[in-house]
Amino acid sequence: MKLFVTPNSPYARKVRVVLIEKRIECELVEVDLSSPDSPLTLHNPLGKVPTLLLDDGSALYDSPVITEYLDKKTPVMHLIPAARRIEVRRWEALADGLCDAAVALVMEGRREEGKRDEQLVLRQRAKVGRGLRVLSEDLGGNGWCVGNSFSLADIAVCCALAYLGARMPDVDWREMYPNLAGLHARMLERPSFLSTTPPGYS
Ligand SMILES: N[C@@H](CCC(=O)N[C@@H](CS)C(=O)NCC(=O)O)C(=O)O
């Protein structure tokens, strides 16, 4: 198997953490998303990372599909418990949605000043604000997101938090939501999360 990634993609990091937790061997292939000759589009018409290329030549995307496939592949470290699958998926959707909003803001931020869509910026920032609040409320005093045991939900949420910390440093979620800071600190104790930390992230 080969996983197409970029070093900073939070969605690709989620899959890389899952691979390590489940002890699944997989070659990582770094791609340049802006290159017209990227091998990625041969396997994923959307040209997005992560994309998982299977040994039979077929490809899987997007990240929730890949995490489901990997979790079913081996019973080692079950990350999506059947009884709580919908809950785990809802956390993952919220975490991925936060990343979508942050990615949109990064893109808009690259436009020349004066040409930015201020309404879009406000809408995306509001998603981030509401999303963080709901993550914190739902986590409450629990150690982990779902059923107080480690799952894909924790991986997805912490990849999103780390990405927000790097891309939107003015949104100080550690200060605003100490329980999310605690969750992220607990995740950093796991070699899977620590070893996938992109350069420059805290
Ligand atoms: N919903 C997708 C989102 C993937 C995504 O947007 N990845 C970004 C990198 S962080 C990407 O490949 N962007 C390139 C593009 O949109 O052309 C997933 O969960 O895998």
Short mmCIF file of C-alpha atoms and ligand atoms in Angstrom, two decimals:
data_model
loop_
_atom_site.label_atom_id
_atom_site.label_comp_id
_atom_site.label_asym_id
_atom_site.label_seq_id
_atom_site.Cartn_x
_atom_site.Cartn_y
_atom_site.Cartn_z
CA MET A 1 0.00 0.00 0.00
CA LYS A 2 1.01 3.59 -0.60
CA LEU A 3 -0.40 6.65 1.10
CA PHE A 4 -0.18 9.95 -0.75
CA VAL A 5 0.38 12.74 1.76
CA THR A 6 1.61 16.26 2.31
CA PRO A 7 3.52 16.92 5.54
CA ASN A 8 1.03 19.47 6.90
CA SER A 9 -2.32 17.98 5.88
CA PRO A 10 -4.38 17.32 9.04
CA TYR A 11 -6.47 14.73 7.18
CA ALA A 12 -3.34 12.86 6.08
CA ARG A 13 -1.91 13.08 9.59
CA LYS A 14 -5.07 11.45 10.95
CA VAL A 15 -4.52 8.50 8.61
CA ARG A 16 -0.80 8.32 9.44
CA VAL A 17 -1.61 8.16 13.16
CA VAL A 18 -4.13 5.38 12.49
CA LEU A 19 -1.51 3.41 10.52
CA ILE A 20 0.96 3.64 13.42
CA GLU A 21 -1.61 2.82 16.10
CA LYS A 22 -2.73 -0.24 14.12
CA ARG A 23 0.83 -1.23 13.23
CA ILE A 24 0.08 -1.36 9.51
CA GLU A 25 3.04 -1.04 7.15
CA CYS A 26 2.49 1.51 4.40
CA GLU A 27 4.80 3.52 2.15
CA LEU A 28 4.28 7.29 2.41
CA VAL A 29 4.53 9.23 -0.85
CA GLU A 30 4.85 12.99 -0.48
CA VAL A 31 3.20 14.92 -3.28
CA ASP A 32 3.21 18.51 -4.45
CA LEU A 33 -0.45 19.47 -4.70
CA SER A 34 0.30 22.37 -7.03
CA SER A 35 2.21 20.27 -9.57
CA PRO A 36 0.30 19.50 -12.78
CA ASP A 37 2.31 16.24 -13.12
CA SER A 38 1.45 14.96 -9.67
CA PRO A 39 0.94 11.15 -9.72
CA LEU A 40 -1.95 11.73 -7.34
CA THR A 41 -4.54 12.60 -9.99
CA LEU A 42 -3.96 9.21 -11.67
CA HIS A 43 -5.47 7.64 -8.57
CA ASN A 44 -7.80 10.31 -7.23
CA PRO A 45 -9.55 12.56 -9.75
CA LEU A 46 -10.00 15.15 -7.00
CA GLY A 47 -6.23 15.40 -6.53
CA LYS A 48 -6.49 15.45 -2.76
CA VAL A 49 -4.47 13.97 0.08
CA PRO A 50 -4.78 11.59 1.74
CA THR A 51 -5.29 8.97 -0.96
CA LEU A 52 -4.53 5.33 -0.24
CA LEU A 53 -3.34 3.20 -3.14
CA LEU A 54 -4.03 -0.48 -2.53
CA ASP A 55 -1.86 -3.34 -3.77
CA ASP A 56 -4.47 -4.27 -6.42
CA GLY A 57 -4.13 -0.80 -7.96
CA SER A 58 -7.40 0.57 -6.66
CA ALA A 59 -7.45 3.73 -4.58
CA LEU A 60 -9.39 4.89 -1.54
CA TYR A 61 -10.33 8.41 -0.46
CA ASP A 62 -11.25 10.50 1.44
CA SER A 63 -9.84 10.25 4.97
CA PRO A 64 -12.98 8.84 6.70
CA VAL A 65 -13.18 6.09 4.06
CA ILE A 66 -9.48 5.30 4.52
CA THR A 67 -9.71 5.21 8.32
CA GLU A 68 -12.70 2.85 8.12
CA TYR A 69 -10.81 0.56 5.72
CA LEU A 70 -7.71 0.51 7.94
CA ASP A 71 -9.66 -0.08 11.11
CA LYS A 72 -11.36 -3.11 9.58
CA LYS A 73 -8.11 -4.43 8.13
CA THR A 74 -6.73 -5.68 11.43
CA PRO A 75 -8.18 -6.16 14.93
CA VAL A 76 -5.04 -4.61 16.43
CA MET A 77 -6.10 -1.48 18.36
CA HIS A 78 -9.72 -1.15 17.32
CA LEU A 79 -10.33 2.58 16.77
CA ILE A 80 -13.99 2.62 15.68
CA PRO A 81 -15.89 0.49 18.20
CA ALA A 82 -18.99 -0.96 16.48
CA ALA A 83 -21.31 -0.01 19.31
CA ARG A 84 -20.28 3.66 19.15
CA ARG A 85 -19.49 3.98 15.45
CA ILE A 86 -21.93 6.82 14.76
CA GLU A 87 -20.64 8.83 17.72
CA VAL A 88 -17.03 8.37 16.62
CA ARG A 89 -17.96 9.38 13.08
CA ARG A 90 -19.77 12.51 14.29
CA TRP A 91 -16.67 13.64 16.23
CA GLU A 92 -14.55 12.95 13.17
CA ALA A 93 -16.95 14.94 10.95
CA LEU A 94 -16.78 17.90 13.31
CA ALA A 95 -12.99 17.74 13.51
CA ASP A 96 -12.64 17.44 9.73
CA GLY A 97 -15.13 20.29 9.27
CA LEU A 98 -12.98 22.51 11.48
CA CYS A 99 -10.04 21.68 9.22
CA ASP A 100 -12.16 22.48 6.13
CA ALA A 101 -12.96 25.92 7.58
CA ALA A 102 -9.31 26.56 8.50
CA VAL A 103 -8.12 25.46 5.04
CA ALA A 104 -10.66 27.84 3.43
CA LEU A 105 -9.33 30.68 5.60
CA VAL A 106 -5.73 29.89 4.71
CA MET A 107 -6.66 29.95 0.99
CA GLU A 108 -8.52 33.22 1.34
CA GLY A 109 -5.62 34.67 3.30
CA ARG A 110 -3.36 34.01 0.31
CA ARG A 111 -5.40 36.37 -1.83
CA GLU A 112 -4.29 39.99 -2.14
CA GLU A 113 -5.64 42.27 0.53
CA GLY A 114 -8.69 44.08 -0.82
CA LYS A 115 -9.60 41.05 -2.94
CA ARG A 116 -10.58 38.87 0.00
CA ASP A 117 -14.17 37.84 0.52
CA GLU A 118 -14.77 39.26 3.99
CA GLN A 119 -18.15 37.52 4.30
CA LEU A 120 -16.50 34.17 3.63
CA VAL A 121 -13.83 34.93 6.22
CA LEU A 122 -16.48 35.78 8.83
CA ARG A 123 -18.49 32.64 8.04
CA GLN A 124 -15.50 30.32 8.24
CA ARG A 125 -14.20 31.94 11.44
CA ALA A 126 -17.65 31.51 13.00
CA LYS A 127 -17.54 27.79 12.13
CA VAL A 128 -14.19 27.48 13.88
CA GLY A 129 -15.47 29.34 16.94
CA ARG A 130 -18.66 27.29 17.23
CA GLY A 131 -16.88 24.02 16.43
CA LEU A 132 -14.30 24.50 19.17
CA ARG A 133 -17.01 25.39 21.69
CA VAL A 134 -18.99 22.23 20.85
CA LEU A 135 -15.87 20.04 21.01
CA SER A 136 -15.12 21.41 24.45
CA GLU A 137 -18.71 21.09 25.70
CA ASP A 138 -19.01 17.53 24.44
CA LEU A 139 -15.67 16.47 25.88
CA GLY A 140 -16.55 17.97 29.27
CA GLY A 141 -14.48 16.36 32.00
CA ASN A 142 -13.86 13.11 30.12
CA GLY A 143 -10.37 11.90 29.37
CA TRP A 144 -11.25 10.79 25.82
CA CYS A 145 -13.99 11.86 23.41
CA VAL A 146 -16.11 8.71 23.20
CA GLY A 147 -16.93 6.42 26.11
CA ASN A 148 -13.79 7.52 27.93
CA SER A 149 -11.63 5.22 25.83
CA PHE A 150 -9.15 6.14 23.12
CA SER A 151 -10.64 6.10 19.60
CA LEU A 152 -10.44 7.61 16.14
CA ALA A 153 -12.44 10.56 17.53
CA ASP A 154 -9.46 11.62 19.68
CA ILE A 155 -7.07 11.30 16.75
CA ALA A 156 -9.29 13.37 14.45
CA VAL A 157 -9.93 16.08 17.06
CA CYS A 158 -6.27 16.42 18.00
CA CYS A 159 -5.11 16.59 14.37
CA ALA A 160 -7.63 19.41 13.87
CA LEU A 161 -6.56 21.23 17.05
CA ALA A 162 -2.89 21.05 16.07
CA TYR A 163 -3.68 22.34 12.58
CA LEU A 164 -5.72 25.24 13.99
CA GLY A 165 -2.91 26.04 16.42
CA ALA A 166 -0.46 26.33 13.54
CA ARG A 167 -2.68 28.06 10.97
CA MET A 168 -4.83 30.29 13.19
CA PRO A 169 -2.56 31.17 16.13
CA ASP A 170 -4.87 34.03 17.14
CA VAL A 171 -7.51 31.44 18.09
CA ASP A 172 -6.00 30.35 21.39
CA TRP A 173 -7.97 27.15 22.03
CA ARG A 174 -5.57 26.07 24.77
CA GLU A 175 -6.38 29.19 26.76
CA MET A 176 -10.12 29.16 25.95
CA TYR A 177 -10.70 25.45 26.50
CA PRO A 178 -8.35 23.81 29.02
CA ASN A 179 -10.10 20.45 28.56
CA LEU A 180 -9.15 20.46 24.84
CA ALA A 181 -5.60 21.42 25.82
CA GLY A 182 -5.58 18.43 28.18
CA LEU A 183 -6.81 16.09 25.46
CA HIS A 184 -4.12 17.34 23.06
CA ALA A 185 -1.43 16.92 25.75
CA ARG A 186 -2.58 13.34 26.36
CA MET A 187 -2.40 12.63 22.63
CA LEU A 188 1.15 13.98 22.50
CA GLU A 189 2.13 11.22 24.93
CA ARG A 190 1.36 8.70 22.18
CA PRO A 191 4.32 8.05 19.86
CA SER A 192 1.91 7.91 16.88
CA PHE A 193 0.85 11.51 17.40
CA LEU A 194 4.22 12.84 18.52
CA SER A 195 6.10 11.32 15.59
CA THR A 196 3.67 12.77 13.03
CA THR A 197 3.93 16.33 14.35
CA PRO A 198 4.61 18.59 11.36
CA PRO A 199 7.67 20.87 11.61
CA GLY A 200 6.94 24.08 13.50
CA TYR A 201 3.82 22.75 15.28
CA SER A 202 3.50 22.90 19.05
N1 LIG B 1 -12.44 15.56 2.95
C1 LIG B 1 -11.09 15.27 2.53
C2 LIG B 1 -10.30 16.57 2.58
C3 LIG B 1 -8.91 16.39 1.98
C4 LIG B 1 -8.29 17.72 1.62
O1 LIG B 1 -8.96 18.73 1.41
N2 LIG B 1 -6.94 17.72 1.51
C5 LIG B 1 -6.26 18.90 1.08
C6 LIG B 1 -4.90 19.01 1.76
S1 LIG B 1 -5.04 19.45 3.47
C7 LIG B 1 -5.97 18.79 -0.39
O2 LIG B 1 -5.58 17.74 -0.86
N3 LIG B 1 -6.15 19.88 -1.15
C8 LIG B 1 -5.84 19.92 -2.54
C9 LIG B 1 -7.00 20.37 -3.36
O3 LIG B 1 -8.09 20.59 -2.81
O4 LIG B 1 -6.82 20.49 -4.57
C10 LIG B 1 -10.49 14.22 3.46
O5 LIG B 1 -10.96 14.08 4.59
O6 LIG B 1 -9.59 13.47 3.02
#
